[in-house]
Short mmCIF file of C-alpha atoms in Angstrom, two decimals:
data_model
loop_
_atom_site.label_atom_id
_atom_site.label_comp_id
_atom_site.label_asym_id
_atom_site.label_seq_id
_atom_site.Cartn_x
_atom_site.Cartn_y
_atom_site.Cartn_z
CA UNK D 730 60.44 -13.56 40.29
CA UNK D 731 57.46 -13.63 37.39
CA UNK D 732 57.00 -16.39 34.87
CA UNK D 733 58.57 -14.49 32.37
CA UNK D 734 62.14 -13.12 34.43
CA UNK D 735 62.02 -17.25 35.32
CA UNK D 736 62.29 -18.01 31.79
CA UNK D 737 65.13 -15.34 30.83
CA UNK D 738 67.09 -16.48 33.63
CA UNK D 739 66.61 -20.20 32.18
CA UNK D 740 67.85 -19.36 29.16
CA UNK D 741 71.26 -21.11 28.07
CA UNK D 742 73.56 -19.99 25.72
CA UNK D 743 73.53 -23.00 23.99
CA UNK D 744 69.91 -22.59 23.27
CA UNK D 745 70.34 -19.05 21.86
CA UNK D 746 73.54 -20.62 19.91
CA UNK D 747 71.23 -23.28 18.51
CA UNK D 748 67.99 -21.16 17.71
CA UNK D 749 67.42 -17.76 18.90
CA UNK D 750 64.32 -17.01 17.09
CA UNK D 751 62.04 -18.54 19.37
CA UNK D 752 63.39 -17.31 22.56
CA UNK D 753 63.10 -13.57 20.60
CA UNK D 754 59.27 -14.15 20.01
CA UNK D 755 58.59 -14.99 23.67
CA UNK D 756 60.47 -11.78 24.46
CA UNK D 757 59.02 -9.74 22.09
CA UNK D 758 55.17 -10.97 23.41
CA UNK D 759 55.87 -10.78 27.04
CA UNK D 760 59.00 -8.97 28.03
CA UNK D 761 60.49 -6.95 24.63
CA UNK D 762 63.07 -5.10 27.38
CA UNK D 763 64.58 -8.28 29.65
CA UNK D 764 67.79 -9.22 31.61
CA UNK D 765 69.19 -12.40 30.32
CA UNK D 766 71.47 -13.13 32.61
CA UNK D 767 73.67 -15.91 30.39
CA UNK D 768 75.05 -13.16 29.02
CA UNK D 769 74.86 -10.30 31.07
CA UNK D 770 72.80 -8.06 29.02
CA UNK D 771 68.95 -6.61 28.34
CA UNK D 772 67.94 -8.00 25.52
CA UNK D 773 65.62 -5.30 23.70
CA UNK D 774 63.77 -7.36 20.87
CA UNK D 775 60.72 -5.15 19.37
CA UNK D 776 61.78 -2.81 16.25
CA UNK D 777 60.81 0.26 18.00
CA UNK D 778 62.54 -0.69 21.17
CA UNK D 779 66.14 -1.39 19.14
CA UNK D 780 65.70 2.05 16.94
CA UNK D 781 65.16 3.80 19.75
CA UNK D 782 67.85 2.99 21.77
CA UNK D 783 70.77 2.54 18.81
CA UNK D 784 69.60 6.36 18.35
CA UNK D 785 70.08 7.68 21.18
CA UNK D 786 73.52 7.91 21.98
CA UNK D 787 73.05 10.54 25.06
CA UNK D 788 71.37 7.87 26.83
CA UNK D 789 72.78 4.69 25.60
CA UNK D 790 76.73 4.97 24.36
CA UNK D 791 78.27 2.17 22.49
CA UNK D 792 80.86 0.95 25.12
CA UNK D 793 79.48 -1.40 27.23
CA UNK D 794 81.66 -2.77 30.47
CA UNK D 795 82.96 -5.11 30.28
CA UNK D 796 83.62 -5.44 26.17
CA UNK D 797 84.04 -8.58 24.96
CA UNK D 798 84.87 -6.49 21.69
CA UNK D 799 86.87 -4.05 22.97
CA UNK D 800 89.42 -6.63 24.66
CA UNK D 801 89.31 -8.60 20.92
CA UNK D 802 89.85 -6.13 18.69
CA UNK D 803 92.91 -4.72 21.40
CA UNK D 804 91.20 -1.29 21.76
CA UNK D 805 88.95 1.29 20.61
CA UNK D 806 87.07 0.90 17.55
CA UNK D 807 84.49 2.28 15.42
CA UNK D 808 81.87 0.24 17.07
CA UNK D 809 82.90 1.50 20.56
CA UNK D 810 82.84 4.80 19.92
CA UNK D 811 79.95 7.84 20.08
CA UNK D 812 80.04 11.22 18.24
CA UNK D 813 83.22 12.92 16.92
CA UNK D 814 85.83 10.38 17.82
CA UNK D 815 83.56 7.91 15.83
CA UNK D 816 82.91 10.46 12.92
CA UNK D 817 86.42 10.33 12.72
CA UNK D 818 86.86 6.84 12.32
CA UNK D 819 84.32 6.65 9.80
CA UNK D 820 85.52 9.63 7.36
CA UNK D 821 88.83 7.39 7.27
CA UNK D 822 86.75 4.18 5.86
CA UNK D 823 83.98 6.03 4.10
CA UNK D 824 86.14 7.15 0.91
CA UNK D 825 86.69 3.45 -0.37
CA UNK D 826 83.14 2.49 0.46
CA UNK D 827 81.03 5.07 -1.32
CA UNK D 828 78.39 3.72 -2.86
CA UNK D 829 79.50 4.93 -6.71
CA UNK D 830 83.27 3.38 -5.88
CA UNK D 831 81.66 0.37 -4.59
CA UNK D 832 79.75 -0.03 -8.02
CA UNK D 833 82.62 0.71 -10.36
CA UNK D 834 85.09 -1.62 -8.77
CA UNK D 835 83.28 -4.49 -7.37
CA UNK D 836 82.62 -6.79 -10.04
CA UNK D 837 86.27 -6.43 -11.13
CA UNK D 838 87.37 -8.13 -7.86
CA UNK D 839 84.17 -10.55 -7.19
CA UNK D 840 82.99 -11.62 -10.78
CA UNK D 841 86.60 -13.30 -11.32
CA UNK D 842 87.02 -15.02 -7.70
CA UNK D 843 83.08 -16.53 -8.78
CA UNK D 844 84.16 -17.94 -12.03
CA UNK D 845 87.60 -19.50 -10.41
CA UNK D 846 85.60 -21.00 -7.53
CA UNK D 847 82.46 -22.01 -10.01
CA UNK D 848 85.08 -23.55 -12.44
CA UNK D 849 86.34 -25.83 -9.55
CA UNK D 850 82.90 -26.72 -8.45
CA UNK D 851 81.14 -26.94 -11.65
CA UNK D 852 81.49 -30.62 -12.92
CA UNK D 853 81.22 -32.37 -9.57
CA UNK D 854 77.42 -32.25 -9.20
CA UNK D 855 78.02 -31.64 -5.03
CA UNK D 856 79.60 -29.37 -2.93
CA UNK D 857 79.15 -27.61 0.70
CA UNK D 858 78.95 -24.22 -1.00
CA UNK D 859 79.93 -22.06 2.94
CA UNK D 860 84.06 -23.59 2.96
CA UNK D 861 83.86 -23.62 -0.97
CA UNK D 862 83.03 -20.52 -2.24
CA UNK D 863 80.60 -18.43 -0.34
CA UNK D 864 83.43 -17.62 2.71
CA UNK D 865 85.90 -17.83 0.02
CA UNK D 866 84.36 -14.81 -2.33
CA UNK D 867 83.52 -13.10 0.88
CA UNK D 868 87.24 -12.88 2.74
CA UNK D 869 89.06 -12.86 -0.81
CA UNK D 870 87.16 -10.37 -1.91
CA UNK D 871 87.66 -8.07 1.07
CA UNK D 872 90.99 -9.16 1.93
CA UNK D 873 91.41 -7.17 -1.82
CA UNK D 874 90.11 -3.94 -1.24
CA UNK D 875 91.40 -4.02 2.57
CA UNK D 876 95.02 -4.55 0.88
CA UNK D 877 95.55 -7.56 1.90
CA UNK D 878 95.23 -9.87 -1.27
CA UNK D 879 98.56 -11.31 -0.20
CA UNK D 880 97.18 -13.60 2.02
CA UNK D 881 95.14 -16.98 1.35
CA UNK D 882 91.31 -17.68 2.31
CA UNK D 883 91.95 -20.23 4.61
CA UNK D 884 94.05 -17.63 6.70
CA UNK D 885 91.33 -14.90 6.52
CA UNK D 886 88.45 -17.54 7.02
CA UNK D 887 90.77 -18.51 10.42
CA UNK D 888 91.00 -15.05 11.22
CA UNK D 889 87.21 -14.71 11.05
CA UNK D 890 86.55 -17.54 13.32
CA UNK D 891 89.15 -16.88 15.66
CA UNK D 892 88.00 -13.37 16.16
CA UNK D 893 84.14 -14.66 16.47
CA UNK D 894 85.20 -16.35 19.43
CA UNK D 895 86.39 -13.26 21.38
CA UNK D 896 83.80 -10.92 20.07
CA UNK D 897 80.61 -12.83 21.24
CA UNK D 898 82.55 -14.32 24.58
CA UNK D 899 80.05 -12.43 26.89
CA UNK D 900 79.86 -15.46 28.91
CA UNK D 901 83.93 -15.29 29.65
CA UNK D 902 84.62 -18.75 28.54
CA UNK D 903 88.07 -19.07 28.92
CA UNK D 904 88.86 -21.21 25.95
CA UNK D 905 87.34 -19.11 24.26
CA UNK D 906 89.96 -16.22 24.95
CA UNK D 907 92.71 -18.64 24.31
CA UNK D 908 91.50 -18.79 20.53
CA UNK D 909 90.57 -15.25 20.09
CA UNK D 910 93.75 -13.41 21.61
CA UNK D 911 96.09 -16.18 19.85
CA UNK D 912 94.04 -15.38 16.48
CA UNK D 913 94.59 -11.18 17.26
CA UNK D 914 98.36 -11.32 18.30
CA UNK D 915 99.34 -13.48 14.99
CA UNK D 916 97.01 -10.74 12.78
CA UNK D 917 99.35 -7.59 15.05
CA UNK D 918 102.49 -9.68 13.88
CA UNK D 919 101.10 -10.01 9.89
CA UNK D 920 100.00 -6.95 9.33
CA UNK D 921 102.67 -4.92 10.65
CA UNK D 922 104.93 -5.12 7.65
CA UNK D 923 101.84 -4.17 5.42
CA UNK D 924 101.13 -0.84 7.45
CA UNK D 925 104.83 -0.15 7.18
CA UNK D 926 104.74 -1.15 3.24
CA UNK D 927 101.44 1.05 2.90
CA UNK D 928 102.37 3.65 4.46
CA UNK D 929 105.64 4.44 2.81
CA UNK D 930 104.02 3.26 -0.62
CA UNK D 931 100.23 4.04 -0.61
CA UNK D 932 97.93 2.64 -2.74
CA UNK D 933 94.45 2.43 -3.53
CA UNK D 934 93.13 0.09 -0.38
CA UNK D 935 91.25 0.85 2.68
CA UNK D 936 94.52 0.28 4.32
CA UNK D 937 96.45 2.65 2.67
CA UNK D 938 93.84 5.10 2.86
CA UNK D 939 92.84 4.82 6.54
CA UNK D 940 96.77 5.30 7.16
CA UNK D 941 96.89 8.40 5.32
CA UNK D 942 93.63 10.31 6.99
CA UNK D 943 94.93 9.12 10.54
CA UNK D 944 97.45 11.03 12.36
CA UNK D 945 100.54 10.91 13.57
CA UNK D 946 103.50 8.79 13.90
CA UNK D 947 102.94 5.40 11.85
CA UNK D 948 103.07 3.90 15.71
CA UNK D 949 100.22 6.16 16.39
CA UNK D 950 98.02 5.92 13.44
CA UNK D 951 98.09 2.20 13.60
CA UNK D 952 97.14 2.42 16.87
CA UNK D 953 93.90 4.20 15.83
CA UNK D 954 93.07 1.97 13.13
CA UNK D 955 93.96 -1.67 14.03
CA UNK D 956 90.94 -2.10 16.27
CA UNK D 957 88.47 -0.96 13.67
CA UNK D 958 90.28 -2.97 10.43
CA UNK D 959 89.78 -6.05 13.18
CA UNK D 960 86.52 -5.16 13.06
CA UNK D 961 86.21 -4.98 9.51
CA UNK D 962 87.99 -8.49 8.96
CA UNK D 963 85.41 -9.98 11.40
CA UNK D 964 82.44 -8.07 10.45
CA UNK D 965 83.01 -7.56 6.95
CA UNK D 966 84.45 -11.07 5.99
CA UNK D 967 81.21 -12.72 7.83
CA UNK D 968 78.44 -10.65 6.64
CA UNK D 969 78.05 -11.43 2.70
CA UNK D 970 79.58 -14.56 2.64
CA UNK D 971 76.81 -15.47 5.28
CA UNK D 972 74.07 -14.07 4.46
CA UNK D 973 74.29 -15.11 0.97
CA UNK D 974 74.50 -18.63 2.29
CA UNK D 975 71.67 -17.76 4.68
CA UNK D 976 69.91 -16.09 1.56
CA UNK D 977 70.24 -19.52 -0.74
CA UNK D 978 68.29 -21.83 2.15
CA UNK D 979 65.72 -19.33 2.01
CA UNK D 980 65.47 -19.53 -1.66
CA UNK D 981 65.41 -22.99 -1.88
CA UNK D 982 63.72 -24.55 0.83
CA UNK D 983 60.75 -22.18 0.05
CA UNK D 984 61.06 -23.24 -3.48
CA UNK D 985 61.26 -19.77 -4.30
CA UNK D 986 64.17 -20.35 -6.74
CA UNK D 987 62.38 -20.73 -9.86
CA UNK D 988 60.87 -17.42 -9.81
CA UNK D 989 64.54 -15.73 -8.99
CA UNK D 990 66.20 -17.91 -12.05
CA UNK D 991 63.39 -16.93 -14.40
CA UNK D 992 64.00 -13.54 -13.56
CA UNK D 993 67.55 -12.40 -12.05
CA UNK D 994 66.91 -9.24 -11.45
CA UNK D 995 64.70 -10.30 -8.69
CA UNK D 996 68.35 -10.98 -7.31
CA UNK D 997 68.24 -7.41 -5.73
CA UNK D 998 65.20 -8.58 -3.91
CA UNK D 999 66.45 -11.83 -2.77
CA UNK D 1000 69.61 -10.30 -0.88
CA UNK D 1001 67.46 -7.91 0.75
CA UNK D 1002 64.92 -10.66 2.19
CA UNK D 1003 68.19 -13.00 3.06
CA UNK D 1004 69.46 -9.66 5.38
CA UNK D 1005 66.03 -10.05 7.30
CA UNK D 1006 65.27 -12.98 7.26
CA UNK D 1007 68.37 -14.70 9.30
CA UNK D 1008 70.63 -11.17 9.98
CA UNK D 1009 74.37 -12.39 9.70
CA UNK D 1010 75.14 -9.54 12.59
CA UNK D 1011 72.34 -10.37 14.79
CA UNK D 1012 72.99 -8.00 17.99
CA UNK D 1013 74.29 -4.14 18.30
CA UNK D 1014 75.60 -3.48 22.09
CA UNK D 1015 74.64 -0.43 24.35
CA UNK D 1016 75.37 0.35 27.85
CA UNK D 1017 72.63 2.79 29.76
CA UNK D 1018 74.45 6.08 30.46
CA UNK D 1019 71.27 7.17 33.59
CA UNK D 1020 68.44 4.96 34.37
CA UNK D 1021 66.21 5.11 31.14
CA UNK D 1022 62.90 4.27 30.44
CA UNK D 1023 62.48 1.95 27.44
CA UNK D 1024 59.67 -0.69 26.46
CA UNK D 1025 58.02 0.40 29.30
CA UNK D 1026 60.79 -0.72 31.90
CA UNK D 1027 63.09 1.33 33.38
CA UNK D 1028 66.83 0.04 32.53
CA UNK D 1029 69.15 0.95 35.45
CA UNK D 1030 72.48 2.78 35.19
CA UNK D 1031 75.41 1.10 33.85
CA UNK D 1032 73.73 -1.75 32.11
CA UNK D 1033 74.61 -3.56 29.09
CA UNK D 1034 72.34 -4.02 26.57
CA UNK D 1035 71.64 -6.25 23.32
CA UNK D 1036 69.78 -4.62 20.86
CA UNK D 1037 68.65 -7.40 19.04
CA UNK D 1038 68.49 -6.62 14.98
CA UNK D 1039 67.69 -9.78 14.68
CA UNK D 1040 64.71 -10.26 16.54
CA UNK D 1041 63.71 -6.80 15.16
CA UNK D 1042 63.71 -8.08 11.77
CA UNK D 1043 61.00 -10.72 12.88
CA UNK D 1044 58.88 -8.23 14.76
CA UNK D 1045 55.43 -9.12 13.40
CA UNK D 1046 54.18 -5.39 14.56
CA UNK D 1047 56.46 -4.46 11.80
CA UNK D 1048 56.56 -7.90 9.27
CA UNK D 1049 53.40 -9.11 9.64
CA UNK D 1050 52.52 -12.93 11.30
CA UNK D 1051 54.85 -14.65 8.56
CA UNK D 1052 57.85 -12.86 9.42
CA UNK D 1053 59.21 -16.13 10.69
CA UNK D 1054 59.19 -17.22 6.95
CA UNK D 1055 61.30 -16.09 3.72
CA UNK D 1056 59.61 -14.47 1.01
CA UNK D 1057 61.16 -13.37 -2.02
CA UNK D 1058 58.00 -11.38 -2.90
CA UNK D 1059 57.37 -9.40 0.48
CA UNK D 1060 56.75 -5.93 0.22
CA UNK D 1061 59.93 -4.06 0.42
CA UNK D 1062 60.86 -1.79 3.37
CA UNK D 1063 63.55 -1.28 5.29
CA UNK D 1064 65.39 -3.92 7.58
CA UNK D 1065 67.53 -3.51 10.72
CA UNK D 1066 70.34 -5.86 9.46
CA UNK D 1067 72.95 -3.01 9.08
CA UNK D 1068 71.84 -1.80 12.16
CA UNK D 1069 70.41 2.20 12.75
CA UNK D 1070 71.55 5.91 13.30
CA UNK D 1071 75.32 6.52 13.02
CA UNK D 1072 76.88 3.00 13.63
CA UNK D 1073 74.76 1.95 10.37
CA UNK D 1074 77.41 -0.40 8.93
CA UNK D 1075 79.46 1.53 6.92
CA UNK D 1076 80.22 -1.56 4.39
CA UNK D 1077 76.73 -1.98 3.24
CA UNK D 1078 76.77 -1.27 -0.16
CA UNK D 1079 79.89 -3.30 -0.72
CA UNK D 1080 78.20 -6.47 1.49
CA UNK D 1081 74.97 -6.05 -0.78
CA UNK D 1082 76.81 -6.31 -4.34
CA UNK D 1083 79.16 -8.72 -3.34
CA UNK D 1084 75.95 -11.12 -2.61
CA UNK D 1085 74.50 -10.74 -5.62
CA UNK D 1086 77.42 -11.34 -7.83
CA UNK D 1087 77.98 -14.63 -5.96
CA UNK D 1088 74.54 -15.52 -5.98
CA UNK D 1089 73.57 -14.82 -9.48
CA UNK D 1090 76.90 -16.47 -10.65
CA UNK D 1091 76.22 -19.34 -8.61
CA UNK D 1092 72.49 -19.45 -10.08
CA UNK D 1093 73.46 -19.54 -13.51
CA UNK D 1094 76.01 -22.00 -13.61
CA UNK D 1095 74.75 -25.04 -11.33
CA UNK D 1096 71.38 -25.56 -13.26
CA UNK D 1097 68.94 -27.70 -11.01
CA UNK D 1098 70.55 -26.62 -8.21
CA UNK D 1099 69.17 -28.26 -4.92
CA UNK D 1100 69.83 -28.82 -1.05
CA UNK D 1101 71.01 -32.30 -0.68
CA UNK D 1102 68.26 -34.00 1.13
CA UNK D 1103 70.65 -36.62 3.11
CA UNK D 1104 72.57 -33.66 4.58
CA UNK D 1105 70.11 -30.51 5.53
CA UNK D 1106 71.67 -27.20 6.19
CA UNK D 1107 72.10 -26.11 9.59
CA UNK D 1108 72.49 -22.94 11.44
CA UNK D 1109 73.94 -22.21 14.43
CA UNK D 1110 75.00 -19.01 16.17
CA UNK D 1111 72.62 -15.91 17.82
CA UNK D 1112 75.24 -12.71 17.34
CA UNK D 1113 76.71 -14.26 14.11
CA UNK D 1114 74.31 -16.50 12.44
CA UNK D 1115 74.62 -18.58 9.23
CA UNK D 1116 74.42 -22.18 7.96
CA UNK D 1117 77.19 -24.13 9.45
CA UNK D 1118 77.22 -26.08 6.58
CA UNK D 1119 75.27 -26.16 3.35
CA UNK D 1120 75.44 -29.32 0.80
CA UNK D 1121 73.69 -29.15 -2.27
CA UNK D 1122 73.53 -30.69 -5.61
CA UNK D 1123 73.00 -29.81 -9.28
CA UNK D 1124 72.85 -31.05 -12.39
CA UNK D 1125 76.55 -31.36 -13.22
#
């Protein structure tokens, strides 16, 4: 065994869960294309490595065995699936998500839940701004356009976390099962009357609209979308609400915030760096369909693999030797947080606007807004990645 397989075989989950970034920059410098066998996968960490294989569906499919995701989510979804069956999938989501729909109704549904959650907030002078409004705005406002407004934050934020646990179990802790399968079979049992109500009374929603461009019986056509709308309440709840709570750190413990409240359209900019700099979604999945060559080492047959977005995002071939670091002035290119080629998340657009509602609202309404230096912010998580908790203070 060489130094380097010695050191991916040493590596813990716990370690990745605490900090990731460091074991990613070893990887990237001595082995970009490494089993890690904690988890069972390849980790592939350099840019070129990740785009090539997330594009290349021939050799690498999106099912990997076993699926951690698939056994979550209680079948086939969007993320599992190559080529037509996943074109389909997508044409049903696409139609709510377009980037000009996205634009029109989005501030209708985010700007209020912002003031309602600001108002609350606003005359305290403290808060820990990830239970209090930036996982509130996100799984709200989702819950909204999904059709689900019926239900309360805390529920959704539960959902969220109990569906984490299943989706990132590659290690096959069996506690973690207990949570995740508990968390899916109450979600079956909740949202059945709303596919039944949707379905015989349509409406504007993703719901209602993924139920009309499925086929079948109603049986059958929730069959082919529950997996994927699980997806979308884990994926989709975390992403914004995350990163925009990754994106404020950034902002403020590089002191960067002055620039962004003396000009707010710099906002734009600010989400963008956030997505990079700590990706919310930190890991796209691929199984090897023949033994392929990539970063120079041949993968075998039938293994899983972790394309690390993540780590690609801090590629300094690509970022330059302060990717580590958050800049709200970098030069602007394109990141790897959505992920590449087909399975480029399809909620993009929405994610994006939704953060920069929240964080220009929250901006202009907490003046001398600060981390609270008795209680730093800290981060935890290498799939799904944000500040566990983040307590700040302001002028109230």
């Amino acid at each position: 065994m060489t130094t380097i397989e010695a050191y991916a075989a040493s590596v813990t989950v716990e370690e990745l869960d605490r900090d990731p970034y460091p074991v990613y920059a070893r990887l990237r410098a001595d082995a970009p294309v490494c089993l890690v066998p904690a988890v069972g996968l390849w980790f592939v960490t350099r840019w070129a490595d990740v785009e090539a294989a997330a594009t290349q569906p021939e050799v690498f499919c999106s099912r990997v065995d076993p699926s951690p995701l698939e056994r979550t989510m209680g079948g086939e979804s969007i993320l599992l699936l190559d080529g037509e069956p996943q074109k389909r999938l997508r044409a049903m989501l696409d139609p709510s998500l377009r980037p000009r729909v996205v634009e029109a109704t989005t501030p209708e549904l985010i700007e209020p839940l912002a003031r309602e959650l600001l108002d609350a907030l606003e005359g305290r002078g403290e808060a820990e701004l990830m239970s209090e409004y930036f996982e509130p705005i996100s799984v709200l406002g989702l819950g909204r356009v999904l059709g689900l407004g019926h239900l309360d934050g805390d529920t959704l934020r539960r959902w969220f976390h109990g569906l984490a646990e299943g989706a990132t179990n590659f290690e096959d802790d069996p506690a973690k099962w207990k949570v995740a399968d508990a968390t899916a079979t109450e979600i079956d049992v909740e949202l059945a009357p709303v596919f039944e109500r949707l379905h015989a009374d349509p409406d504007e929603s993703t719901i209602a609209t993924m139920l009309a461009l499925a086929e079948g019986t109603l049986e059958e056509r929730v069959a082919t979308i529950l997996p994927t709308l699980k997806v979308i309440l884990l994926g989709g709840m975390q992403e914004p609400g995350h990163a925009a709570g990754s994106t404020l750190v950034g902002l403020l413990e590089s002191r960067q915030v002055r620039a962004l409240l003396d000009d707010l359209t710099l906002v734009r900019d600010a989400v963008e760096e956030g997505l990079r700099w700590i990706s919310p979604i930190g890991t796209q999945t691929r199984r090897a369909l023949v033994d392929a060559e990539l970063g120079g080492v041949t993968v075998p047959v039938g293994a899983n693999l972790g394309l690390l977005v993540s780590s690609a995002n801090r590629d300094e071939d690509v970022w330059g030797p302060t990717a580590d670091e958050f800049n709200l002035f970098r030069p602007r290119r394109n990141h790897a947080a959505f992920g590449f080629g087909s399975h480029f998340c399809s909620g993009h657009h929405f994610s994006r606007v939704q953060m920069r509602i929240a964080l220009r609202a929250l901006l202009e309404r907490l003046p001398g807004l600060r981390l609270d230096p008795e209680r730093p912010p800290e981060f935890s998580g290498w799939e799904f990645r944000a500040p566990r908790h983040l307590h700040v203070r302001w002028d109230a």
